[in-house]
């Protein structure tokens, strides 16, 4: 009887694998774009979104790959309407979400929105719990291409169940959507989320400092440390949290604070470099309308972005972690390696890398210094560079002989 019932049910539902296929291939490299939360929190509206999009067209960010524009929390009204639908706050979004989605699509962007697996969002607006299918349909009708799905007010809800329910609701709505799991790492989503979402947050929220901790927020270096320690061992033998990242499914150490006021230029550049090393999603969080040319040059640097977007999708692992210095390495699709040398000390320092211990290189490599835009000899000799406190040298090591 049970078997007959499930057969009948299966026949009545659209074939899930066919729907699922539409979602595959959406994030073969880490998603890139802009998200409102880090700078604007609840202070958002359609003019901000349109101005940001226009700026990203003019300043080259869209063409560099930053195509997802995501409206985070606080876009909603406090109550659903009589039909139970979420309502965009008309004071903030007077033209409506469909019109805003069209505006973005017409300019070559994708449209992202936020909701939450609990009864309420973290900002206290209505969440999607119990309304998953209705909300997914509404988002599809607005032309939404990306959903960030948060974890506030979830009480005893099981994360895998909650996120799978929303994934199935998105499948049922039939519009391909990048599904961004924002559960903060508590249930180790890297172990279960690969077939549920395209990216999953590994930690709590980032804030614009180097290594501070305030409430549930942390600086980027503290978050980087967690990427190293959350999964042990993390030793370059295929272990560590990086093993869970790959085409279509990414660890998300949170959005970028690059260009935010609490970071020095060196800290912003190192933060960006390390997120590229981690194969992290690159969601800009600063006010794009007012970033400096130097920060813009960092965020649109082709050689750095080529590391983040490398099609092999292998994340970096920490080769050396010592007082004052960290070295992270990452294998790339063309047989070369990316290497980040980070000055973790609070003084300018002359730091070196000796490549002779790097068995994985498999022979002599040419060194490209990405931030200095120059070739820097070969791995036969140690590489040495004077680095400001919290700055980084980002290198690409290319084998001189084909392996
Ligand atoms: C949580 C998330 C943040 C942001 C806020 C919005 O804290 O982790 O990224 O979306 O909620 O309220």
Tab-separated table of C-alpha atoms and ligand atoms in Angstrom:
chain	number	residue	atom	x	y	z
A	1	UNK	CA	0.000	0.000	0.000
A	2	UNK	CA	2.764	2.370	1.022
A	3	UNK	CA	4.640	1.545	-2.168
A	4	UNK	CA	1.546	2.143	-4.302
A	5	UNK	CA	0.977	5.497	-2.602
A	6	UNK	CA	4.518	6.682	-3.234
A	7	UNK	CA	4.294	5.508	-6.860
A	8	UNK	CA	1.072	7.505	-7.308
A	9	UNK	CA	2.642	10.533	-5.646
A	10	UNK	CA	5.725	10.323	-7.832
A	11	UNK	CA	3.529	10.223	-10.929
A	12	UNK	CA	1.551	13.279	-9.781
A	13	UNK	CA	4.594	15.489	-9.073
A	14	UNK	CA	6.786	16.955	-11.828
A	15	UNK	CA	9.955	14.892	-12.240
A	16	UNK	CA	12.337	16.462	-9.733
A	17	UNK	CA	15.529	15.441	-11.503
A	18	UNK	CA	14.453	17.372	-14.599
A	19	UNK	CA	13.837	20.489	-12.484
A	20	UNK	CA	17.030	19.941	-10.548
A	21	UNK	CA	18.981	19.898	-13.789
A	22	UNK	CA	18.008	23.519	-14.415
A	23	UNK	CA	19.817	24.476	-11.221
A	24	UNK	CA	22.982	22.624	-12.073
A	25	UNK	CA	25.609	24.704	-13.721
A	26	UNK	CA	24.418	27.939	-12.090
A	27	UNK	CA	27.489	28.422	-9.900
A	28	UNK	CA	30.286	26.428	-11.513
A	29	UNK	CA	32.576	29.195	-10.247
A	30	UNK	CA	31.890	31.176	-7.045
A	31	UNK	CA	29.052	33.705	-7.485
A	32	UNK	CA	30.093	37.371	-7.653
A	33	UNK	CA	28.040	40.477	-7.099
A	34	UNK	CA	26.890	43.041	-4.556
A	35	UNK	CA	24.843	42.673	-1.379
A	36	UNK	CA	23.200	45.524	0.550
A	37	UNK	CA	23.720	44.251	4.112
A	38	UNK	CA	27.280	45.185	5.140
A	39	UNK	CA	26.932	48.902	4.471
A	40	UNK	CA	23.229	49.635	4.355
A	41	UNK	CA	21.456	47.099	6.614
A	42	UNK	CA	17.803	48.257	6.748
A	43	UNK	CA	18.548	51.554	5.003
A	44	UNK	CA	17.759	50.289	1.494
A	45	UNK	CA	15.552	51.357	-1.390
A	46	UNK	CA	15.202	50.981	-5.150
A	47	UNK	CA	17.199	54.149	-5.906
A	48	UNK	CA	20.198	52.695	-4.069
A	49	UNK	CA	19.898	49.457	-6.055
A	50	UNK	CA	19.542	51.256	-9.383
A	51	UNK	CA	22.427	53.653	-8.665
A	52	UNK	CA	24.629	50.760	-7.562
A	53	UNK	CA	23.825	48.824	-10.736
A	54	UNK	CA	24.475	51.883	-12.926
A	55	UNK	CA	27.802	52.453	-11.172
A	56	UNK	CA	28.802	48.826	-11.640
A	57	UNK	CA	28.151	49.117	-15.370
A	58	UNK	CA	30.266	52.287	-15.625
A	59	UNK	CA	33.132	51.251	-13.362
A	60	UNK	CA	33.675	47.841	-14.984
A	61	UNK	CA	32.500	45.670	-12.088
A	62	UNK	CA	29.664	44.077	-14.030
A	63	UNK	CA	32.000	43.177	-16.874
A	64	UNK	CA	34.550	41.822	-14.393
A	65	UNK	CA	31.887	39.315	-13.291
A	66	UNK	CA	30.001	40.998	-10.431
A	67	UNK	CA	26.559	40.195	-11.789
A	68	UNK	CA	24.357	39.231	-8.814
A	69	UNK	CA	22.772	42.229	-7.099
A	70	UNK	CA	21.256	40.963	-3.874
A	71	UNK	CA	18.780	42.834	-1.677
A	72	UNK	CA	19.343	41.529	1.848
A	73	UNK	CA	16.962	41.735	4.837
A	74	UNK	CA	14.490	44.579	5.527
A	75	UNK	CA	12.922	44.911	2.075
A	76	UNK	CA	9.599	43.517	3.362
A	77	UNK	CA	6.600	44.910	5.184
A	78	UNK	CA	6.047	43.582	8.725
A	79	UNK	CA	2.884	41.720	7.641
A	80	UNK	CA	2.017	39.416	4.761
A	81	UNK	CA	-1.010	40.469	2.670
A	82	UNK	CA	-4.495	38.923	2.846
A	83	UNK	CA	-3.392	36.103	0.507
A	84	UNK	CA	-0.388	35.369	2.696
A	85	UNK	CA	2.133	36.861	0.254
A	86	UNK	CA	5.232	38.745	1.334
A	87	UNK	CA	4.963	42.433	0.432
A	88	UNK	CA	7.871	44.670	-0.572
A	89	UNK	CA	7.819	47.878	1.488
A	90	UNK	CA	6.243	50.436	-0.902
A	91	UNK	CA	8.064	53.301	0.803
A	92	UNK	CA	11.418	51.690	-0.088
A	93	UNK	CA	10.447	49.980	-3.353
A	94	UNK	CA	7.586	52.046	-4.829
A	95	UNK	CA	7.982	50.569	-8.322
A	96	UNK	CA	7.741	47.010	-6.985
A	97	UNK	CA	10.166	44.120	-7.133
A	98	UNK	CA	9.211	42.940	-10.607
A	99	UNK	CA	10.090	46.340	-12.066
A	100	UNK	CA	13.367	46.418	-10.139
A	101	UNK	CA	14.228	42.913	-11.357
A	102	UNK	CA	13.499	44.048	-14.935
A	103	UNK	CA	15.768	47.089	-14.451
A	104	UNK	CA	18.610	44.821	-13.358
A	105	UNK	CA	18.028	42.235	-16.080
A	106	UNK	CA	17.955	44.901	-18.791
A	107	UNK	CA	21.443	45.961	-17.681
A	108	UNK	CA	22.895	42.464	-17.668
A	109	UNK	CA	22.582	41.746	-13.938
A	110	UNK	CA	20.905	38.960	-12.015
A	111	UNK	CA	18.425	39.749	-9.266
A	112	UNK	CA	18.922	38.427	-5.744
A	113	UNK	CA	16.696	38.580	-2.698
A	114	UNK	CA	16.716	37.465	0.942
A	115	UNK	CA	14.426	35.429	3.136
A	116	UNK	CA	14.730	33.238	6.200
A	117	UNK	CA	13.976	29.634	7.185
A	118	UNK	CA	12.398	30.776	10.457
A	119	UNK	CA	9.079	32.417	11.290
A	120	UNK	CA	10.880	35.780	11.236
A	121	UNK	CA	13.970	37.133	9.510
A	122	UNK	CA	16.896	38.373	11.594
A	123	UNK	CA	15.485	41.881	11.164
A	124	UNK	CA	12.076	40.760	12.515
A	125	UNK	CA	10.224	40.696	9.172
A	126	UNK	CA	8.102	37.681	8.145
A	127	UNK	CA	10.212	34.599	7.357
A	128	UNK	CA	9.373	31.839	4.903
A	129	UNK	CA	8.712	28.988	7.363
A	130	UNK	CA	5.442	27.328	6.309
A	131	UNK	CA	5.249	29.587	3.213
A	132	UNK	CA	8.144	28.127	1.242
A	133	UNK	CA	6.227	27.161	-1.907
A	134	UNK	CA	4.226	30.399	-1.939
A	135	UNK	CA	7.334	32.554	-1.466
A	136	UNK	CA	9.369	30.675	-4.061
A	137	UNK	CA	6.547	31.222	-6.563
A	138	UNK	CA	6.383	34.922	-5.723
A	139	UNK	CA	10.150	35.300	-6.130
A	140	UNK	CA	9.970	33.510	-9.504
A	141	UNK	CA	7.211	35.896	-10.604
A	142	UNK	CA	9.534	38.823	-9.774
A	143	UNK	CA	12.354	37.287	-11.833
A	144	UNK	CA	14.541	36.435	-8.850
A	145	UNK	CA	17.760	34.574	-9.764
A	146	UNK	CA	19.435	34.252	-6.332
A	147	UNK	CA	18.021	33.597	-2.872
A	148	UNK	CA	19.970	34.160	0.327
A	149	UNK	CA	18.159	32.133	2.979
A	150	UNK	CA	18.913	32.942	6.616
A	151	UNK	CA	18.577	31.054	9.906
A	152	UNK	CA	16.977	33.347	12.530
A	153	UNK	CA	13.856	32.288	14.547
A	154	UNK	CA	14.204	28.666	13.532
A	155	UNK	CA	14.059	27.232	17.092
A	156	UNK	CA	14.308	23.445	16.875
A	157	UNK	CA	14.033	23.251	13.084
A	158	UNK	CA	16.451	20.829	11.450
A	159	UNK	CA	18.701	22.759	9.025
A	160	UNK	CA	18.886	20.048	6.398
A	161	UNK	CA	15.091	19.683	6.366
A	162	UNK	CA	14.543	23.450	6.292
A	163	UNK	CA	16.931	24.145	3.434
A	164	UNK	CA	15.828	21.071	1.472
A	165	UNK	CA	12.208	22.218	1.756
A	166	UNK	CA	13.091	25.620	0.281
A	167	UNK	CA	15.248	24.012	-2.392
A	168	UNK	CA	12.295	21.841	-3.424
A	169	UNK	CA	10.032	24.893	-3.392
A	170	UNK	CA	12.472	26.667	-5.737
A	171	UNK	CA	12.548	23.590	-7.976
A	172	UNK	CA	8.750	23.564	-8.020
A	173	UNK	CA	8.604	27.273	-8.916
A	174	UNK	CA	10.683	26.278	-11.920
A	175	UNK	CA	12.929	29.360	-12.248
A	176	UNK	CA	16.644	28.586	-11.871
A	177	UNK	CA	17.882	30.247	-8.687
A	178	UNK	CA	21.276	30.254	-7.013
A	179	UNK	CA	20.486	29.088	-3.486
A	180	UNK	CA	22.668	30.669	-0.800
A	181	UNK	CA	22.469	28.875	2.548
A	182	UNK	CA	23.069	31.252	5.464
A	183	UNK	CA	23.030	28.935	8.484
A	184	UNK	CA	26.345	30.229	9.935
A	185	UNK	CA	28.059	26.826	10.034
A	186	UNK	CA	26.422	25.458	13.210
A	187	UNK	CA	25.302	22.166	11.663
A	188	UNK	CA	28.403	21.826	9.470
A	189	UNK	CA	26.548	22.495	6.195
A	190	UNK	CA	29.712	21.633	4.264
A	191	UNK	CA	28.894	18.012	5.178
A	192	UNK	CA	25.275	17.971	3.982
A	193	UNK	CA	24.533	20.974	1.758
A	194	UNK	CA	26.306	20.052	-1.473
A	195	UNK	CA	23.093	18.889	-3.163
A	196	UNK	CA	20.880	21.404	-1.387
A	197	UNK	CA	22.421	24.797	-2.157
A	198	UNK	CA	25.174	26.355	-4.229
A	199	UNK	CA	26.964	28.035	-1.310
A	200	UNK	CA	26.780	27.868	2.457
A	201	UNK	CA	28.013	30.255	5.108
A	202	UNK	CA	30.665	28.654	7.279
A	203	UNK	CA	30.579	31.165	10.162
A	204	UNK	CA	28.677	34.058	11.763
A	205	UNK	CA	28.742	37.548	10.287
A	206	UNK	CA	31.727	39.485	9.044
A	207	UNK	CA	32.342	43.112	10.080
A	208	UNK	CA	34.768	45.775	8.884
A	209	UNK	CA	37.809	45.168	11.028
A	210	UNK	CA	40.873	42.950	10.714
A	211	UNK	CA	40.482	40.605	13.688
A	212	UNK	CA	37.954	42.030	16.125
A	213	UNK	CA	35.002	40.149	17.592
A	214	UNK	CA	31.819	42.110	18.365
A	215	UNK	CA	28.652	40.248	19.362
A	216	UNK	CA	28.228	37.578	16.630
A	217	UNK	CA	30.394	39.518	14.163
A	218	UNK	CA	34.079	39.041	13.447
A	219	UNK	CA	36.817	40.597	11.363
A	220	UNK	CA	37.951	38.888	8.171
A	221	UNK	CA	41.184	37.529	9.674
A	222	UNK	CA	39.261	35.875	12.501
A	223	UNK	CA	36.942	34.331	9.905
A	224	UNK	CA	39.980	33.197	7.901
A	225	UNK	CA	41.369	31.518	11.051
A	226	UNK	CA	38.082	29.647	11.383
A	227	UNK	CA	38.341	28.353	7.799
A	228	UNK	CA	41.660	26.871	8.923
A	229	UNK	CA	40.443	25.402	12.224
A	230	UNK	CA	36.793	24.405	11.701
A	231	UNK	CA	37.731	21.109	10.077
A	232	UNK	CA	40.823	19.273	11.307
A	233	UNK	CA	43.302	18.188	10.153
A	234	UNK	CA	43.816	20.905	7.535
A	235	UNK	CA	47.125	19.795	6.127
A	236	UNK	CA	47.055	19.880	2.349
A	237	UNK	CA	46.429	16.176	2.026
A	238	UNK	CA	42.860	16.724	0.868
A	239	UNK	CA	41.682	17.551	4.388
A	240	UNK	CA	40.320	20.782	5.852
A	241	UNK	CA	37.200	22.716	4.969
A	242	UNK	CA	38.480	23.411	1.445
A	243	UNK	CA	37.831	19.806	0.435
A	244	UNK	CA	34.085	20.547	0.483
A	245	UNK	CA	34.270	23.369	-2.073
A	246	UNK	CA	34.024	22.719	-5.790
A	247	UNK	CA	32.112	23.683	-8.935
A	248	UNK	CA	28.483	24.267	-7.976
A	249	UNK	CA	28.990	24.132	-4.190
A	250	UNK	CA	31.093	26.625	-2.255
A	251	UNK	CA	32.126	27.457	1.283
A	252	UNK	CA	30.974	31.024	1.963
A	253	UNK	CA	33.122	32.878	4.519
A	254	UNK	CA	30.692	35.836	4.149
A	255	UNK	CA	30.520	38.959	2.054
A	256	UNK	CA	33.377	41.315	1.326
A	257	UNK	CA	34.320	44.204	3.586
A	258	UNK	CA	36.844	45.319	0.941
A	259	UNK	CA	36.790	49.128	0.853
A	260	UNK	CA	34.914	49.490	4.149
A	261	UNK	CA	36.025	52.223	6.545
A	262	UNK	CA	37.350	49.932	9.297
A	263	UNK	CA	40.088	48.407	7.106
A	264	UNK	CA	43.364	49.900	5.875
A	265	UNK	CA	44.063	49.568	2.163
A	266	UNK	CA	46.490	46.713	2.927
A	267	UNK	CA	43.829	44.924	4.979
A	268	UNK	CA	41.245	45.313	2.230
A	269	UNK	CA	43.663	44.000	-0.380
A	270	UNK	CA	44.699	41.056	1.792
A	271	UNK	CA	41.054	40.260	2.620
A	272	UNK	CA	40.235	40.217	-1.091
A	273	UNK	CA	43.283	38.080	-1.907
A	274	UNK	CA	42.456	35.535	0.778
A	275	UNK	CA	38.823	35.266	-0.352
A	276	UNK	CA	40.145	34.581	-3.882
A	277	UNK	CA	42.427	31.915	-2.423
A	278	UNK	CA	39.482	30.303	-0.585
A	279	UNK	CA	37.412	30.107	-3.799
A	280	UNK	CA	34.895	32.225	-1.920
A	281	UNK	CA	31.836	33.919	-3.374
A	282	UNK	CA	32.757	37.575	-3.957
A	283	UNK	CA	29.792	39.683	-2.872
A	284	UNK	CA	30.931	43.285	-2.574
A	285	UNK	CA	29.621	44.926	0.593
A	286	UNK	CA	30.964	48.475	0.445
A	287	UNK	CA	29.046	51.426	-1.012
A	288	UNK	CA	30.057	50.850	-4.625
A	289	UNK	CA	28.996	54.368	-5.591
A	290	UNK	CA	31.842	55.777	-3.516
A	291	UNK	CA	34.736	53.277	-3.542
A	292	UNK	CA	38.204	54.637	-4.290
A	293	UNK	CA	39.928	53.893	-7.618
A	294	UNK	CA	42.540	51.828	-5.708
A	295	UNK	CA	39.887	49.593	-4.135
A	296	UNK	CA	38.081	49.282	-7.453
A	297	UNK	CA	41.351	48.224	-9.087
A	298	UNK	CA	41.764	45.494	-6.442
A	299	UNK	CA	38.217	44.190	-6.831
A	300	UNK	CA	38.423	44.085	-10.634
A	301	UNK	CA	41.983	42.794	-10.958
A	302	UNK	CA	41.888	40.145	-13.668
A	303	UNK	CA	44.751	38.038	-12.314
A	304	UNK	CA	43.291	37.908	-8.797
A	305	UNK	CA	39.810	37.152	-10.123
A	306	UNK	CA	41.228	34.380	-12.301
A	307	UNK	CA	42.330	32.685	-9.079
A	308	UNK	CA	38.932	33.018	-7.415
A	309	UNK	CA	37.124	31.911	-10.561
A	310	UNK	CA	39.503	29.102	-11.503
A	311	UNK	CA	37.436	26.339	-13.060
A	312	UNK	CA	39.075	23.547	-11.067
A	313	UNK	CA	37.356	25.021	-8.010
A	314	UNK	CA	39.967	23.801	-5.517
A	315	UNK	CA	40.174	25.980	-2.410
A	316	UNK	CA	43.433	26.970	-0.722
A	317	UNK	CA	44.934	25.248	2.300
A	318	UNK	CA	47.322	26.694	4.871
A	319	UNK	CA	50.854	25.564	4.066
A	320	UNK	CA	52.484	27.473	6.956
A	321	UNK	CA	50.936	29.255	9.931
A	322	UNK	CA	53.541	30.917	12.121
A	323	UNK	CA	53.694	34.034	14.292
A	324	UNK	CA	53.815	36.959	11.860
A	325	UNK	CA	53.413	34.955	8.656
A	326	UNK	CA	50.943	32.702	6.867
A	327	UNK	CA	51.341	30.972	3.539
A	328	UNK	CA	48.290	29.564	1.754
A	329	UNK	CA	48.440	27.643	-1.525
A	330	UNK	CA	45.864	26.681	-4.105
A	331	UNK	CA	46.080	24.427	-7.146
A	332	UNK	CA	44.773	25.865	-10.430
A	333	UNK	CA	43.313	24.236	-13.512
A	334	UNK	CA	46.280	24.927	-15.821
A	335	UNK	CA	48.756	23.191	-13.509
A	336	UNK	CA	49.965	26.385	-11.842
A	337	UNK	CA	49.588	27.292	-8.167
A	338	UNK	CA	48.373	30.401	-6.410
A	339	UNK	CA	50.236	31.387	-3.268
A	340	UNK	CA	49.370	34.042	-0.691
A	341	UNK	CA	52.023	35.279	1.725
A	342	UNK	CA	50.313	37.195	4.518
A	343	UNK	CA	51.979	39.523	6.999
A	344	UNK	CA	49.968	38.830	10.159
A	345	UNK	CA	52.301	40.952	12.298
A	346	UNK	CA	51.523	44.497	13.368
A	347	UNK	CA	54.690	45.940	11.776
A	348	UNK	CA	55.997	46.216	8.236
A	349	UNK	CA	58.230	43.190	7.688
A	350	UNK	CA	60.439	41.563	5.085
A	351	UNK	CA	58.901	38.125	4.532
A	352	UNK	CA	60.183	35.222	2.448
A	353	UNK	CA	58.940	32.020	0.917
A	354	UNK	CA	61.320	29.152	0.310
A	355	UNK	CA	59.806	26.917	-2.361
A	356	UNK	CA	62.081	23.946	-1.835
A	357	UNK	CA	59.703	22.490	0.745
A	358	UNK	CA	56.806	22.684	-1.678
A	359	UNK	CA	56.827	19.157	-2.984
A	360	UNK	CA	53.512	19.670	-4.787
A	361	UNK	CA	54.944	22.185	-7.294
A	362	UNK	CA	56.583	19.338	-9.179
A	363	UNK	CA	59.508	21.395	-10.518
A	364	UNK	CA	60.711	24.924	-11.162
A	365	UNK	CA	58.013	27.550	-11.643
A	366	UNK	CA	57.991	31.127	-12.892
A	367	UNK	CA	56.726	33.584	-10.263
A	368	UNK	CA	54.212	36.273	-11.103
A	369	UNK	CA	53.645	38.937	-8.429
A	370	UNK	CA	50.013	39.833	-9.012
A	371	UNK	CA	49.752	43.056	-6.966
A	372	UNK	CA	53.064	44.426	-8.242
A	373	UNK	CA	52.125	43.396	-11.798
A	374	UNK	CA	55.557	42.003	-12.489
A	375	UNK	CA	57.394	38.751	-13.023
A	376	UNK	CA	59.566	37.920	-10.050
A	377	UNK	CA	62.083	35.222	-11.023
A	378	UNK	CA	61.586	31.528	-10.430
A	379	UNK	CA	61.052	29.190	-7.502
A	380	UNK	CA	64.739	28.192	-7.598
A	381	UNK	CA	65.359	31.199	-5.355
A	382	UNK	CA	63.350	32.254	-2.303
A	383	UNK	CA	60.853	35.057	-2.887
A	384	UNK	CA	61.247	37.995	-0.506
A	385	UNK	CA	59.053	41.056	-0.162
A	386	UNK	CA	58.608	43.938	2.235
A	387	UNK	CA	54.987	43.886	3.299
A	388	UNK	CA	53.015	46.365	5.372
A	389	UNK	CA	51.245	45.025	8.440
A	390	UNK	CA	48.309	42.826	7.300
A	391	UNK	CA	49.256	43.141	3.626
A	392	UNK	CA	49.734	40.194	1.303
A	393	UNK	CA	51.840	39.080	-1.621
A	394	UNK	CA	49.665	37.215	-4.090
A	395	UNK	CA	51.667	35.010	-6.460
A	396	UNK	CA	50.943	32.745	-9.378
A	397	UNK	CA	53.524	29.991	-9.835
A	398	UNK	CA	53.567	28.508	-13.322
A	399	UNK	CA	55.592	25.373	-14.106
A	400	UNK	CA	58.415	26.057	-16.568
A	401	UNK	CA	58.198	22.556	-17.962
A	402	UNK	CA	54.915	20.900	-18.802
A	403	UNK	CA	54.178	18.189	-16.237
B	1	LIG	C1	22.105	37.512	9.486
B	1	LIG	C2	22.974	37.165	8.281
B	1	LIG	C3	23.515	38.437	7.676
B	1	LIG	C4	22.371	39.331	7.245
B	1	LIG	C5	21.457	39.610	8.428
B	1	LIG	C6	20.174	40.305	8.013
B	1	LIG	O1	22.833	38.073	10.528
B	1	LIG	O2	24.011	36.300	8.665
B	1	LIG	O3	24.358	38.158	6.583
B	1	LIG	O4	21.670	38.709	6.200
B	1	LIG	O5	21.064	38.406	9.093
B	1	LIG	O6	19.306	40.526	9.083
